[in-house]
mmCIF file with all atom_site columns, C-alpha atoms in Angstrom:
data_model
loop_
_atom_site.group_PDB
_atom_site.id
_atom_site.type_symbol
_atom_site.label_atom_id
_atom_site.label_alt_id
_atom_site.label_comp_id
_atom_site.label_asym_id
_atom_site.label_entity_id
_atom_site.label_seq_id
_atom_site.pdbx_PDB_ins_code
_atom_site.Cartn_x
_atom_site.Cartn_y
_atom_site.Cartn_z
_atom_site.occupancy
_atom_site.B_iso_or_equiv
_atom_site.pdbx_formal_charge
_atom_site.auth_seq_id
_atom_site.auth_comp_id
_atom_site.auth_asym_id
_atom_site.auth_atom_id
_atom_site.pdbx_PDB_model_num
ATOM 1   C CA . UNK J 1 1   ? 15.051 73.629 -7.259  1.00 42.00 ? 116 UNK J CA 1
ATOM 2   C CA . UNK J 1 2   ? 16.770 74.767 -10.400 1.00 32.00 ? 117 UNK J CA 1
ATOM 3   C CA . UNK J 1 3   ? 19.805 75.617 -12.666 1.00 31.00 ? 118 UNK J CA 1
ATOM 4   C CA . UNK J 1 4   ? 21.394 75.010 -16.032 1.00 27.00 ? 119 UNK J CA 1
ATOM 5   C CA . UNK J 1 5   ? 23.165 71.961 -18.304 1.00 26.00 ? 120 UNK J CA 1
ATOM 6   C CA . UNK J 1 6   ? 25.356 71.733 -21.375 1.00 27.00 ? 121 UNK J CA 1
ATOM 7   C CA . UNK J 1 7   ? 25.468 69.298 -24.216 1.00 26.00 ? 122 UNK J CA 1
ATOM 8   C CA . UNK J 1 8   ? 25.936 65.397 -23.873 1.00 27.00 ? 123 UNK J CA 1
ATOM 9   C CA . UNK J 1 9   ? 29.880 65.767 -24.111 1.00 28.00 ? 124 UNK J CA 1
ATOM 10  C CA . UNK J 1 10  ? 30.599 68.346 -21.477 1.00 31.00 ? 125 UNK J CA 1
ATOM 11  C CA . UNK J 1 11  ? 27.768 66.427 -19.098 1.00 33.00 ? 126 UNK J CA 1
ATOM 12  C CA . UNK J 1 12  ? 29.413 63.119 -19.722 1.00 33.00 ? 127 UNK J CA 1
ATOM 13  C CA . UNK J 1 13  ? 33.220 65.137 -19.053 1.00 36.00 ? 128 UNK J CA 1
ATOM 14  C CA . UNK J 1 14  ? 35.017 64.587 -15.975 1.00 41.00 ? 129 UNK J CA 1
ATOM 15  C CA . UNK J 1 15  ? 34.215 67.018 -13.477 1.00 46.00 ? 130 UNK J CA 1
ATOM 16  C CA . UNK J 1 16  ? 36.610 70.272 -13.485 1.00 46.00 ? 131 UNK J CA 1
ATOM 17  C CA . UNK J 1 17  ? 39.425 70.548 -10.688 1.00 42.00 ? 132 UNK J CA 1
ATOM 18  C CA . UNK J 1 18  ? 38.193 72.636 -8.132  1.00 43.00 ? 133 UNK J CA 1
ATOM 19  C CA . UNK J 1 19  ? 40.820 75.537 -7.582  1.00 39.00 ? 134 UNK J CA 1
ATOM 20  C CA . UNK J 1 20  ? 41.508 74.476 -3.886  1.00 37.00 ? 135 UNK J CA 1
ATOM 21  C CA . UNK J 1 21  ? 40.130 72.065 -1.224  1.00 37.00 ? 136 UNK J CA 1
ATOM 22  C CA . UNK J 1 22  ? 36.515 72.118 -0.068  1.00 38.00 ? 137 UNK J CA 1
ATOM 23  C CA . UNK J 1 23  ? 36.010 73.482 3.188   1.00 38.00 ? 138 UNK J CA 1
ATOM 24  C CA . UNK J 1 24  ? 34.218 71.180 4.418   1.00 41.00 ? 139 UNK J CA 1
ATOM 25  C CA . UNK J 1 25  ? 34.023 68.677 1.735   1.00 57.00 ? 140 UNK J CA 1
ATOM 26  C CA . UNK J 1 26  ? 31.552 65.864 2.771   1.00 79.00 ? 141 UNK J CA 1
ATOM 27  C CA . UNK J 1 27  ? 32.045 64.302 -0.318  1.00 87.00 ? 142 UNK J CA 1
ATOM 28  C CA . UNK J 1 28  ? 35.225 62.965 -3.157  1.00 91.00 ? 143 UNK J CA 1
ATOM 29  C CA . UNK J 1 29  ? 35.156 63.738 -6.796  1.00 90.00 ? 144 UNK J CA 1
ATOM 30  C CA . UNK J 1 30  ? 34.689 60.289 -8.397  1.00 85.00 ? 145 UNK J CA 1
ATOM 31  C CA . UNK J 1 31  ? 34.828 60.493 -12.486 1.00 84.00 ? 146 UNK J CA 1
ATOM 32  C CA . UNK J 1 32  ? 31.889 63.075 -13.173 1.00 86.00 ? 147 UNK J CA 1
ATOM 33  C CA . UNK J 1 33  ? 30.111 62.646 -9.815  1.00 92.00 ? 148 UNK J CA 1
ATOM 34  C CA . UNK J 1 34  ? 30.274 63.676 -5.783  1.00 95.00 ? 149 UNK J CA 1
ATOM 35  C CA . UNK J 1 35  ? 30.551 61.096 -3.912  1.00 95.00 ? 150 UNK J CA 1
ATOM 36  C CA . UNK J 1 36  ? 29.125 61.531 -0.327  1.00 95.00 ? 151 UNK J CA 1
ATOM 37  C CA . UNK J 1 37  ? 29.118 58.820 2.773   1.00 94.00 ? 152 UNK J CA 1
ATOM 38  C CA . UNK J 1 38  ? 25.377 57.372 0.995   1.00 96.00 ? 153 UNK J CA 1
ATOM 39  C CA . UNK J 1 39  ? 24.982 59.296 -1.626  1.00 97.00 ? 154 UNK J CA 1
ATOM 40  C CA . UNK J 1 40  ? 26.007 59.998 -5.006  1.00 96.00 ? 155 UNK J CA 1
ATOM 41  C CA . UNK J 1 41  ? 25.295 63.170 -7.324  1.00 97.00 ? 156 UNK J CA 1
ATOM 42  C CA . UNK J 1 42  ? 26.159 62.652 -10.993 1.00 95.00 ? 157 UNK J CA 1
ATOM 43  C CA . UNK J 1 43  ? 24.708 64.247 -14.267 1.00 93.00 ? 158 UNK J CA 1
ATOM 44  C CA . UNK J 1 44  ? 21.945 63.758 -16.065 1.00 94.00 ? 159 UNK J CA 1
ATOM 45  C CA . UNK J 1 45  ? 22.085 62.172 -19.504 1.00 92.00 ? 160 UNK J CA 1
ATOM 46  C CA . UNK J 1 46  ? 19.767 62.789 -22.255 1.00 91.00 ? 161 UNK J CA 1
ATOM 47  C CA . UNK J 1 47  ? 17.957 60.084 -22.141 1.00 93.00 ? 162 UNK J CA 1
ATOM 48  C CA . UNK J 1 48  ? 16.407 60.518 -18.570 1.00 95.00 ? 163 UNK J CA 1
ATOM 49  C CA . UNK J 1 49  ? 15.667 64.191 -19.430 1.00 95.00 ? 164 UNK J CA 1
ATOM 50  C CA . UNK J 1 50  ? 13.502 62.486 -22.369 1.00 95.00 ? 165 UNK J CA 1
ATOM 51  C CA . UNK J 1 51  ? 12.322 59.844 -19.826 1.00 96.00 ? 166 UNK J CA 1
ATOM 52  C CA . UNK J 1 52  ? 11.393 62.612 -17.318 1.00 96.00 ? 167 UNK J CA 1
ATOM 53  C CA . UNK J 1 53  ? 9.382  64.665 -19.793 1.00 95.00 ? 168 UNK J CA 1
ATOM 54  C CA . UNK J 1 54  ? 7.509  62.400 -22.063 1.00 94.00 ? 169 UNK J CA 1
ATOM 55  C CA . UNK J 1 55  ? 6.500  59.892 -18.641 1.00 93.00 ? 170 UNK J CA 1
ATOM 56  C CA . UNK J 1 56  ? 8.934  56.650 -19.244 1.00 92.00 ? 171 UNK J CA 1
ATOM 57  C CA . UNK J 1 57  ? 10.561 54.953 -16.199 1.00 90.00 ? 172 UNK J CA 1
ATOM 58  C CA . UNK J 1 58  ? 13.869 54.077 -16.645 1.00 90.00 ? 173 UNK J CA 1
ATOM 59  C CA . UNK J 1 59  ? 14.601 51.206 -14.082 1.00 91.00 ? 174 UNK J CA 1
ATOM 60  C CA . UNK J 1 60  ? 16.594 52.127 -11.111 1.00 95.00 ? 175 UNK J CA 1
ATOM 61  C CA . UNK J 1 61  ? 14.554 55.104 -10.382 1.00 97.00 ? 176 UNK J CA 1
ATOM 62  C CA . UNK J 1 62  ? 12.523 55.340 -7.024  1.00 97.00 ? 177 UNK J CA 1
ATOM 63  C CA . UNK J 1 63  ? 8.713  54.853 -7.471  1.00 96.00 ? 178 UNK J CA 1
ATOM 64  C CA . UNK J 1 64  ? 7.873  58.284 -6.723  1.00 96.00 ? 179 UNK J CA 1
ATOM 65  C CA . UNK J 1 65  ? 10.521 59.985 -8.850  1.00 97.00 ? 180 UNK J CA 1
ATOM 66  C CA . UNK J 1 66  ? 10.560 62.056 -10.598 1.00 96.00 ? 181 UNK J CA 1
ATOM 67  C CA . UNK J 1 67  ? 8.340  64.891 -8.676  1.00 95.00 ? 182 UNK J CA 1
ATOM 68  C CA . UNK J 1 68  ? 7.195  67.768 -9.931  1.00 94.00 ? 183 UNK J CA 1
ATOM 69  C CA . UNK J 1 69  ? 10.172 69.892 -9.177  1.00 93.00 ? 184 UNK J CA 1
ATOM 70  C CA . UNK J 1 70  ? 12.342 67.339 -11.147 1.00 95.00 ? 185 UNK J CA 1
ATOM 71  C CA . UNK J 1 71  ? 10.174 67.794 -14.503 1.00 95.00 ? 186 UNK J CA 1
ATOM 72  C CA . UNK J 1 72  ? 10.441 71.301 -14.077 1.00 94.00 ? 187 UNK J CA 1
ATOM 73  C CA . UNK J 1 73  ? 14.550 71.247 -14.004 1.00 94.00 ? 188 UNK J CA 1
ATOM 74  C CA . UNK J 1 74  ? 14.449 68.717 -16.687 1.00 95.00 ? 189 UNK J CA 1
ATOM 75  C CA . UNK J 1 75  ? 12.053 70.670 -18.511 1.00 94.00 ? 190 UNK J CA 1
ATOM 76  C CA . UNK J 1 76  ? 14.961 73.949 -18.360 1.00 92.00 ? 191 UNK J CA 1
ATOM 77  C CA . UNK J 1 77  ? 17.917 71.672 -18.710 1.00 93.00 ? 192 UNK J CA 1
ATOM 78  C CA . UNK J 1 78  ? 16.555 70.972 -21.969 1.00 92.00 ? 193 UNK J CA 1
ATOM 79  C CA . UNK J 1 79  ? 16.014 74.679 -23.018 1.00 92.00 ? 194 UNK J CA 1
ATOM 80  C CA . UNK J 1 80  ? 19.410 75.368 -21.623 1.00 88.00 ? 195 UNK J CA 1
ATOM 81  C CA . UNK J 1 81  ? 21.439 72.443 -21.668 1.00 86.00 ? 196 UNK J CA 1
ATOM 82  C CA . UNK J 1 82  ? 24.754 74.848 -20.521 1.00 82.00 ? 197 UNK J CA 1
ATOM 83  C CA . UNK J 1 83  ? 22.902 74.149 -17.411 1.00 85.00 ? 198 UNK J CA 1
ATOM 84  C CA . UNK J 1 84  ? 24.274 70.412 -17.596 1.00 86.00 ? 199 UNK J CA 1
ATOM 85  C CA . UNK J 1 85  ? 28.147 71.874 -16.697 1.00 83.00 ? 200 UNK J CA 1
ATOM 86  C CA . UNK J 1 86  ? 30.055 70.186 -13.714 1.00 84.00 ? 201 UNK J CA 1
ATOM 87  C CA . UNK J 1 87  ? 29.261 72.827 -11.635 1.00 88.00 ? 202 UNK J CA 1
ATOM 88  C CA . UNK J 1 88  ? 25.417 72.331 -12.737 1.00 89.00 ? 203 UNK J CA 1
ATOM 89  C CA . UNK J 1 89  ? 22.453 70.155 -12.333 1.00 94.00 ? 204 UNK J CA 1
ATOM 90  C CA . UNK J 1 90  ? 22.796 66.553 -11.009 1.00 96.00 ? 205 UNK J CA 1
ATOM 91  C CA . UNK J 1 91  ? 20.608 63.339 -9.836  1.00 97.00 ? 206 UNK J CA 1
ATOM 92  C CA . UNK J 1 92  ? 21.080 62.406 -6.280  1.00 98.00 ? 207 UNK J CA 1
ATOM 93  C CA . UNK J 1 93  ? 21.664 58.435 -6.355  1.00 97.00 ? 208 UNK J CA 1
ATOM 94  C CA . UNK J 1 94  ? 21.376 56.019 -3.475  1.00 97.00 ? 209 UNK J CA 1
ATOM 95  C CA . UNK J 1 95  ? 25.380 54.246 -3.436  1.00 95.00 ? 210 UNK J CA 1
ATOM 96  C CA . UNK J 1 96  ? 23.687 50.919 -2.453  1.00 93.00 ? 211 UNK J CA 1
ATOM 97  C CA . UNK J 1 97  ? 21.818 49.924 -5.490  1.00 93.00 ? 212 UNK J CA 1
ATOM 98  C CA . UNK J 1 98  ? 22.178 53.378 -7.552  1.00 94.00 ? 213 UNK J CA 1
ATOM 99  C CA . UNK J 1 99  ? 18.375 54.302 -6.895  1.00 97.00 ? 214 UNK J CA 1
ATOM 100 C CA . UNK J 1 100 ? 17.567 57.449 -8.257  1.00 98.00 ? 215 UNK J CA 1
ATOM 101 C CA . UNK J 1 101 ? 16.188 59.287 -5.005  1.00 98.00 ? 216 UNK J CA 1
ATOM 102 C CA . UNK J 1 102 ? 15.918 63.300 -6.221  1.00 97.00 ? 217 UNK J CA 1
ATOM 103 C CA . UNK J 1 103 ? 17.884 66.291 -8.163  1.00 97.00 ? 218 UNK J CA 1
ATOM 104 C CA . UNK J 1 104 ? 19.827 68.735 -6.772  1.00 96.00 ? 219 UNK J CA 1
ATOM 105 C CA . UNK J 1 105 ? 21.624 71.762 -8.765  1.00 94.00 ? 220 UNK J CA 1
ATOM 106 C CA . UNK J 1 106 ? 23.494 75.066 -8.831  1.00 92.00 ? 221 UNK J CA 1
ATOM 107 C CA . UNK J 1 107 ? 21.644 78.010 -11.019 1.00 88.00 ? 222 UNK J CA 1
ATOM 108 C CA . UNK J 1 108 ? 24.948 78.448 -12.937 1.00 83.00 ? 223 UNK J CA 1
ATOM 109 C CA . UNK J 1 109 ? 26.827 80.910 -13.934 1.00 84.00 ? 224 UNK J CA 1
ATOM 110 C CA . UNK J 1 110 ? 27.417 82.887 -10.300 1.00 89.00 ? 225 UNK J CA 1
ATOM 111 C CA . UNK J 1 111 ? 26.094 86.586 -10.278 1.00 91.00 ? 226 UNK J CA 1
ATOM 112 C CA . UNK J 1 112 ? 28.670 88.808 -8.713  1.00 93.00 ? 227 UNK J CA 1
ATOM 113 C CA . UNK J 1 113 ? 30.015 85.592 -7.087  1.00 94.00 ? 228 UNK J CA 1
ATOM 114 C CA . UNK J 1 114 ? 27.064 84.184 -5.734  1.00 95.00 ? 229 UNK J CA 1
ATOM 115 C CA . UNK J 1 115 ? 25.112 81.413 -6.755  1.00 94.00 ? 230 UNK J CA 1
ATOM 116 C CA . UNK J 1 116 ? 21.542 79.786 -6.043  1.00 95.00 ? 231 UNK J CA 1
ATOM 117 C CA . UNK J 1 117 ? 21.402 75.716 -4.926  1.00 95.00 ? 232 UNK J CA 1
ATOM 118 C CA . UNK J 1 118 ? 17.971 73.814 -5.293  1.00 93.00 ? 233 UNK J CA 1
ATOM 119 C CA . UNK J 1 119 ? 17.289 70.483 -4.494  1.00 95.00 ? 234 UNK J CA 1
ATOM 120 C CA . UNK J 1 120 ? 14.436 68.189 -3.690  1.00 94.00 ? 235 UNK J CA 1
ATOM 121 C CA . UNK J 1 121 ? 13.947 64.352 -2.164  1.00 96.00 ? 236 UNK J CA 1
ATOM 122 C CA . UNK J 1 122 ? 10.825 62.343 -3.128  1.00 96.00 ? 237 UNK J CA 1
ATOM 123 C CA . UNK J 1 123 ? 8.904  61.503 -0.639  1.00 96.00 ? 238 UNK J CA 1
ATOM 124 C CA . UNK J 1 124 ? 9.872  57.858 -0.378  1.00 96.00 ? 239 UNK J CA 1
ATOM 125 C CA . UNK J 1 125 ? 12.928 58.738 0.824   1.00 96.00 ? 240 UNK J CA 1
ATOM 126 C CA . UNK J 1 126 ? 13.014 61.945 3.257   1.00 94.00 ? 241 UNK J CA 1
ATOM 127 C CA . UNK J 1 127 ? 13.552 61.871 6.492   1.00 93.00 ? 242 UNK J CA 1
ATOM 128 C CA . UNK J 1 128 ? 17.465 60.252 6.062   1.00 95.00 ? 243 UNK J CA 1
ATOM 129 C CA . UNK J 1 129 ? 19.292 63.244 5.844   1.00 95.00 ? 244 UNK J CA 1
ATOM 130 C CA . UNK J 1 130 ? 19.852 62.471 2.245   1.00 97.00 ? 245 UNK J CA 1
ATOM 131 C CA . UNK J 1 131 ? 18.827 66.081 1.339   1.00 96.00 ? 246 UNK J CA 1
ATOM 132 C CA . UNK J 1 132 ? 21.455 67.884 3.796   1.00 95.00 ? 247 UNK J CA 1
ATOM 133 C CA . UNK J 1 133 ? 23.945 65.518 2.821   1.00 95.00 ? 248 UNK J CA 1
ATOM 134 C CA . UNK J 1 134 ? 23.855 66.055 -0.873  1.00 96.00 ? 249 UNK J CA 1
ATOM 135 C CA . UNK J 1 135 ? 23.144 69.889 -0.355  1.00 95.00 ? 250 UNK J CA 1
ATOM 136 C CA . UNK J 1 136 ? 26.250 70.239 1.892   1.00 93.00 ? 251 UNK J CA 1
ATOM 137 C CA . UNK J 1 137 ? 28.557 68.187 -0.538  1.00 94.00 ? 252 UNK J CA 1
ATOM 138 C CA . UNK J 1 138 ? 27.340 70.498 -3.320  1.00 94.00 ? 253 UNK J CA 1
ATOM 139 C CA . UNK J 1 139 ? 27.790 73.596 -1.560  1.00 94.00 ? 254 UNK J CA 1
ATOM 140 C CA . UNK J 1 140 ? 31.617 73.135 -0.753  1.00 92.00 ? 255 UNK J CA 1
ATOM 141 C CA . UNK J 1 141 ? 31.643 71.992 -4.373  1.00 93.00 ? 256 UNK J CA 1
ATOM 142 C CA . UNK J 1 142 ? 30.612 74.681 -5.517  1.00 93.00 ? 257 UNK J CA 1
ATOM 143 C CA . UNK J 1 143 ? 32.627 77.370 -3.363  1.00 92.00 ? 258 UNK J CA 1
ATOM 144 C CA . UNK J 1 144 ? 35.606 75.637 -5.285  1.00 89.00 ? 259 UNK J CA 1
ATOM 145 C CA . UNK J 1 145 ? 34.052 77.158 -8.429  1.00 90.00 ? 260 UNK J CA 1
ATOM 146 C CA . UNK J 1 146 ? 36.390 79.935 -10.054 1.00 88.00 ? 261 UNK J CA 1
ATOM 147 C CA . UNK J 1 147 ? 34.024 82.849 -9.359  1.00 89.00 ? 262 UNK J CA 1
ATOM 148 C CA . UNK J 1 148 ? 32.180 81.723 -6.568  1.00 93.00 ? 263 UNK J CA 1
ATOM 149 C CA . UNK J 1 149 ? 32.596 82.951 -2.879  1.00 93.00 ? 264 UNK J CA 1
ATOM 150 C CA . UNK J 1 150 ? 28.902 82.453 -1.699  1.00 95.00 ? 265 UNK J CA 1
ATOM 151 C CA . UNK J 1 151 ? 25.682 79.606 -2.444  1.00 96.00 ? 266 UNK J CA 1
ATOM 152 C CA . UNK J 1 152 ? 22.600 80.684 -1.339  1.00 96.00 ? 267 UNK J CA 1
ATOM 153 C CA . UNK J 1 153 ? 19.285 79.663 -1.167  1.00 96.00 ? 268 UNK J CA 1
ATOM 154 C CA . UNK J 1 154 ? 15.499 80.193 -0.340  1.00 94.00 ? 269 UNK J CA 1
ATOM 155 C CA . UNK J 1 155 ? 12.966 78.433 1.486   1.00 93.00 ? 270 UNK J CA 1
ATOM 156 C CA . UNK J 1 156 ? 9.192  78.681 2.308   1.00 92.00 ? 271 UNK J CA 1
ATOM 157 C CA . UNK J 1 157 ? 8.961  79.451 6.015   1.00 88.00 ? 272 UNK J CA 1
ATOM 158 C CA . UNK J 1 158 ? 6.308  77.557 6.211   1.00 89.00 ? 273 UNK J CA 1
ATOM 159 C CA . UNK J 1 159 ? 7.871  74.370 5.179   1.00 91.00 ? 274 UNK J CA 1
ATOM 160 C CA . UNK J 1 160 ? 10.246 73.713 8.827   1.00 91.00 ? 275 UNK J CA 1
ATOM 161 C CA . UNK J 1 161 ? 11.478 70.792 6.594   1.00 92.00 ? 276 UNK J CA 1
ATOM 162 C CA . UNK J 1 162 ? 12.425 72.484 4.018   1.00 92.00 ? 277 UNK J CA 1
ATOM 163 C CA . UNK J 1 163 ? 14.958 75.151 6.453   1.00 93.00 ? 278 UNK J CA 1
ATOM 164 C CA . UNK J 1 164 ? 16.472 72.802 8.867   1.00 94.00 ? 279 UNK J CA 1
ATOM 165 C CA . UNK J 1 165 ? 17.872 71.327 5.898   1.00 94.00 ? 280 UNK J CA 1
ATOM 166 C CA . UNK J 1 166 ? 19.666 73.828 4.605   1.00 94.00 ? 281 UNK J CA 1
ATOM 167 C CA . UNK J 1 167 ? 20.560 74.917 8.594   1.00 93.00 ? 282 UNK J CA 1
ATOM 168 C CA . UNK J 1 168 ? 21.794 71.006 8.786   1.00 92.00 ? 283 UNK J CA 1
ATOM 169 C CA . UNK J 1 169 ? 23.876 71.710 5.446   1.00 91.00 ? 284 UNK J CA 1
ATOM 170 C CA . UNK J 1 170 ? 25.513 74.469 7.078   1.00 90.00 ? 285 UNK J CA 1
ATOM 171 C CA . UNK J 1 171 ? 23.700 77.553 5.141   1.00 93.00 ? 286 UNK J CA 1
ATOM 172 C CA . UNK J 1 172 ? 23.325 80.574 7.764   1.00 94.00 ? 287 UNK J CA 1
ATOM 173 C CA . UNK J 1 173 ? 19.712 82.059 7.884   1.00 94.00 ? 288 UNK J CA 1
ATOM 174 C CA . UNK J 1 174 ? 20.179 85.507 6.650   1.00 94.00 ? 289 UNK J CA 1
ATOM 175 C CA . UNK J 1 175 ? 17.105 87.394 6.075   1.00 91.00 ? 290 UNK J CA 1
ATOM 176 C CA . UNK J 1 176 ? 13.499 86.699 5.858   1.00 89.00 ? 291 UNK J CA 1
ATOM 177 C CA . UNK J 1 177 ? 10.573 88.049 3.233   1.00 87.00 ? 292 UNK J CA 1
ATOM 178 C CA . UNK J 1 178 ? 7.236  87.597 3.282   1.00 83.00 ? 293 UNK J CA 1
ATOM 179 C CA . UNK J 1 179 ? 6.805  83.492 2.814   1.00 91.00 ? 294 UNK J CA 1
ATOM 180 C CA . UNK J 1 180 ? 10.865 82.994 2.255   1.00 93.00 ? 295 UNK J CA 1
ATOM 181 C CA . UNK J 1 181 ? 13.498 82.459 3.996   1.00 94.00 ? 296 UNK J CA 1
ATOM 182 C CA . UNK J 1 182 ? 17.059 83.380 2.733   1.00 95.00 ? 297 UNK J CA 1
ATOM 183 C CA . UNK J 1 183 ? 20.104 81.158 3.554   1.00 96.00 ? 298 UNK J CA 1
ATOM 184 C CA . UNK J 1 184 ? 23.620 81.264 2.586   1.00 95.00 ? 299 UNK J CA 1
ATOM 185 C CA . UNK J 1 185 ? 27.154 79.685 2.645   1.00 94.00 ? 300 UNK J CA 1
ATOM 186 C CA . UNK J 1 186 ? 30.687 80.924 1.935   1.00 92.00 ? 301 UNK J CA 1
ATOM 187 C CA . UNK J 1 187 ? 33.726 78.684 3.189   1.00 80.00 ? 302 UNK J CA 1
ATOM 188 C CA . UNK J 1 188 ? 34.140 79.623 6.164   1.00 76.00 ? 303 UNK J CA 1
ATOM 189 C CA . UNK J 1 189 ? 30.400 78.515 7.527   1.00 73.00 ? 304 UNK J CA 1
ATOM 190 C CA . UNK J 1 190 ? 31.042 75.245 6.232   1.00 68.00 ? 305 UNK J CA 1
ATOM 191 C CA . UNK J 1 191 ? 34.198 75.199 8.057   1.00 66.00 ? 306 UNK J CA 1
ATOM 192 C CA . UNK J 1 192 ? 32.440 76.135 11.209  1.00 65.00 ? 307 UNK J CA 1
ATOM 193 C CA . UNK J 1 193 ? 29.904 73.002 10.491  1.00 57.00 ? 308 UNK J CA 1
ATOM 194 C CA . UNK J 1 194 ? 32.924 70.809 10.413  1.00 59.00 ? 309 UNK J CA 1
ATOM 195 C CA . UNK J 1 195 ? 34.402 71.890 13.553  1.00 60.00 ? 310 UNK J CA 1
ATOM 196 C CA . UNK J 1 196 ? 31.001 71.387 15.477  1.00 54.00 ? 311 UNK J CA 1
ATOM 197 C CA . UNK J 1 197 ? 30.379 67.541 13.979  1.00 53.00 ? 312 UNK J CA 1
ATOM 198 C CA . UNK J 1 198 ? 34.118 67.080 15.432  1.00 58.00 ? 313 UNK J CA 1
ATOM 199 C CA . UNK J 1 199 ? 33.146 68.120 18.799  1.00 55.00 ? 314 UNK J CA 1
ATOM 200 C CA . UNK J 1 200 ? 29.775 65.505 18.972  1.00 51.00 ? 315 UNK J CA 1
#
């Protein structure tokens, strides 16, 4: 996973106004967070950057979190805090009890209107669909963007896990090299997600 964050103010700011309506949304704005049916994805503050990299545990984090992929973003966020923007990195929460479960983010800003989405679920909790959920709320988030008319994103093809995810999320598989896989969204596969979860 990865991305970028900002300073304490613009983290703690309301989220911007996307520029129309989601696609697909999966999720409402709610102050500075997503909220999704279980979920919800909010900033980081400073203080659970500094938790993450010097080893405290904040309470009302999962036992296993954070995982190696979370140090790592909070490790960047830190060198580049306009990574902490509303369009940027975020920790997924449980809605029943606010446990912190995993991080999810956009690589902010978009190149030539495409950005990159990473995300990861400790352990404790896979196998919910909490990692689709959050990565499809984020990805018709993000199309909203000013600038942004595709998300994309990689995966080891090797990890089956790891794809049917982003497959679940409603990313189309769209090229394949060496040990990755390449996915990615614009609105109208979202759209197309929507209309098939109507039909079950």
């Amino acid at each position: 996973m990865s991305s970028a964050f900002p300073s304490e103010q613009s983290a703690q700011s309301a989220l911007p106004s996307p520029q129309s309506a989601p696609p697909s949304p999966g999720y409402r704005v709610t102050g500075t967070g997503l909220t999704t049916a279980r979920l919800v994805l909010r900033p980081w503050t400073p203080a659970e950057l500094a938790a993450v990299l010097d080893g405290s545990r904040p309470a009302g984090w999962a036992p296993d979190f954070p995982a190696e992929g979370d140090r790592v973003v909070a490790g960047f966020l830190t060198e580049h805090p306009e990574g902490l923007t509303g369009y940027g990195h975020r920790l997924v929460t449980e809605r029943d009890g606010g446990l912190v479960v995993g991080s999810i983010g956009l690589f902010w800003p978009p190149t030539d209107g495409a950005i990159e989405i990473g995300y990861g679920i400790v352990a404790s909790r896979r196998g919910r669909g909490y990692a689709s959920e959050a990565t499809r709320a984020l990805v018709a988030y993000a199309l909203t963007a000013p600038g942004v008319d595709t998300v994309h994103a990689t995966a080891e093809s090797a990890n089956p896990a790891s794809v049917r995810v982003l497959e679940k999320a409603g990313l189309r598989r769209v090229g394949a090299d060496g040990d990755t896989v390449t996915f990615r969204a614009v609105a109208g596969d979202l759209a197309r997600v929507r209309d098939q979860e109507r039909q079950r």
